[in-house]
PDB file of C-alpha atoms in Angstrom:
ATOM      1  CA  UNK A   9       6.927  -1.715  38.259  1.00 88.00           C
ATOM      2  CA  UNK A  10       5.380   0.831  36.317  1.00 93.00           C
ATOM      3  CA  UNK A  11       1.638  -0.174  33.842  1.00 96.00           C
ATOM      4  CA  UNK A  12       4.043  -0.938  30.712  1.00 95.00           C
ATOM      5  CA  UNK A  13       6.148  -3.539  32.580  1.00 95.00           C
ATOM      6  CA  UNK A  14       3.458  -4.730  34.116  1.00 94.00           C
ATOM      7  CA  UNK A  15       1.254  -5.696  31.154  1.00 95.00           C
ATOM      8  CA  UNK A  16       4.481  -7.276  29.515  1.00 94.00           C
ATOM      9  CA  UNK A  17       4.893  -9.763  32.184  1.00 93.00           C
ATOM     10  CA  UNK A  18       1.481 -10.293  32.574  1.00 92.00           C
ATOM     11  CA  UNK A  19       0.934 -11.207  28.798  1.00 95.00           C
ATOM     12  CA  UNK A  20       4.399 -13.093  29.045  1.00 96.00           C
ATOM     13  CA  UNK A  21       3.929 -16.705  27.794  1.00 96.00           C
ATOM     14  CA  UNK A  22       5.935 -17.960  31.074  1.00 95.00           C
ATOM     15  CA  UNK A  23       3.262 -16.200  32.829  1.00 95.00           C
ATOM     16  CA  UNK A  24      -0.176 -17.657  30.985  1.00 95.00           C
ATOM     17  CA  UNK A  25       1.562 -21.281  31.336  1.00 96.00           C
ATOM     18  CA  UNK A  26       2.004 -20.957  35.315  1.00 94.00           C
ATOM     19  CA  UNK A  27      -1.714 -19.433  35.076  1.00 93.00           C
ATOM     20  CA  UNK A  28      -3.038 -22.312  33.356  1.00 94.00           C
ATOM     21  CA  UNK A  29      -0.636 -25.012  35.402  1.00 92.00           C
ATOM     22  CA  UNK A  30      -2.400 -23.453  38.306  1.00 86.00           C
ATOM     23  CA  UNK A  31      -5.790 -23.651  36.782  1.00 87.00           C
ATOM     24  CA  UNK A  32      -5.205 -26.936  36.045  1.00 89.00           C
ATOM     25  CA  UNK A  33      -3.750 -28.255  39.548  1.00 82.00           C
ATOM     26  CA  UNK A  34      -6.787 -26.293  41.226  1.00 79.00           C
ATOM     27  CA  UNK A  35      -9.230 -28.334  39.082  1.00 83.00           C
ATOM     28  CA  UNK A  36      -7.899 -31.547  40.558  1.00 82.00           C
ATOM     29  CA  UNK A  37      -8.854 -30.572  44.389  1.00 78.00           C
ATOM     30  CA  UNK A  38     -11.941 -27.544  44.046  1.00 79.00           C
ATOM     31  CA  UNK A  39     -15.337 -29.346  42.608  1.00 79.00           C
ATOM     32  CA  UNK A  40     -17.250 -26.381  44.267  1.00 82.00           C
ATOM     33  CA  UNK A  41     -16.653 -22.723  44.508  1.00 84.00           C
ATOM     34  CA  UNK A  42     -15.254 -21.215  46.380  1.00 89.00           C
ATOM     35  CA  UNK A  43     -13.024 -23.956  48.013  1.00 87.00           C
ATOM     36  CA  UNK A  44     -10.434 -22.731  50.822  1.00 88.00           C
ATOM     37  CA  UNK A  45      -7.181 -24.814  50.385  1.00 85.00           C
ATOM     38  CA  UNK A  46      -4.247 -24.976  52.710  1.00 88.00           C
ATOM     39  CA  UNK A  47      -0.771 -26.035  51.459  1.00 87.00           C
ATOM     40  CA  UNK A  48       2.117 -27.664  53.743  1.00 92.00           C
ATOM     41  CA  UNK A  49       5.175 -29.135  52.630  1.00 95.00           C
ATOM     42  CA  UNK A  50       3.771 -29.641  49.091  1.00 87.00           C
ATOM     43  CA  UNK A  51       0.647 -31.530  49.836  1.00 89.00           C
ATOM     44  CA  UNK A  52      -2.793 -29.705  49.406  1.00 85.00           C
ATOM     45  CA  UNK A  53      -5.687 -30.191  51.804  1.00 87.00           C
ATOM     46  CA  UNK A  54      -9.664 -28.979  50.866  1.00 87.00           C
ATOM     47  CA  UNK A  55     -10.258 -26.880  54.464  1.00 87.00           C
ATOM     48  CA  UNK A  56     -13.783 -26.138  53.365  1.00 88.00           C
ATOM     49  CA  UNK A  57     -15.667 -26.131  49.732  1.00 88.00           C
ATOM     50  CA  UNK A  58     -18.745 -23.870  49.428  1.00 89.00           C
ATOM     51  CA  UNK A  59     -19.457 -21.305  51.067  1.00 90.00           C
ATOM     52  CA  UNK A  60     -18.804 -20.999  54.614  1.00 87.00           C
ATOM     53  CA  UNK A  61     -18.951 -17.794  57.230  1.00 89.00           C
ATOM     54  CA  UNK A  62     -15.309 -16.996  58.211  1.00 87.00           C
ATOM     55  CA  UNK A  63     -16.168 -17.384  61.542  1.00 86.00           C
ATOM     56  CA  UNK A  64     -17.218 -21.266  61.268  1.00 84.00           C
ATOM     57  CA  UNK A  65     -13.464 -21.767  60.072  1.00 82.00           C
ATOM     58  CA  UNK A  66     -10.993 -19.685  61.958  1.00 80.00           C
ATOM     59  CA  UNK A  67      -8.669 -20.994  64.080  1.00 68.00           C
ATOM     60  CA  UNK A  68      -9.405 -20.404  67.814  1.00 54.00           C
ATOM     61  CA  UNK A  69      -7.150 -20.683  70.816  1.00 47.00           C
TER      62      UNK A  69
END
């Protein structure tokens, strides 16, 4: 996709309505920032809001 095509889809009106549907689903779950959500089969979870070293989070084994 070259810059022209690029800044057409990005100033689409498809695209600045998913933006703001996103914005506006985000709102519902993050009270701080940053907050680290995880998504499975269409349900949100809040892993972590504020900051937080990556280490304290990762997944160990």
């Amino acid at each position: 996709m070259d810059k022209k095509q690029f800044l057409e889809v990005f100033h689409s009106q498809s695209i600045k309505k998913e933006s703001q549907e996103t914005f506006t689903l985000a709102q519902q779950y993050a009270s701080s920032y940053p907050t680290l959500l995880a998504e499975k089969t269409g349900n949100l979870y809040i892993l972590e809001q504020g900051y937080v070293p990556f280490g304290a989070i990762q997944k160990t084994n």
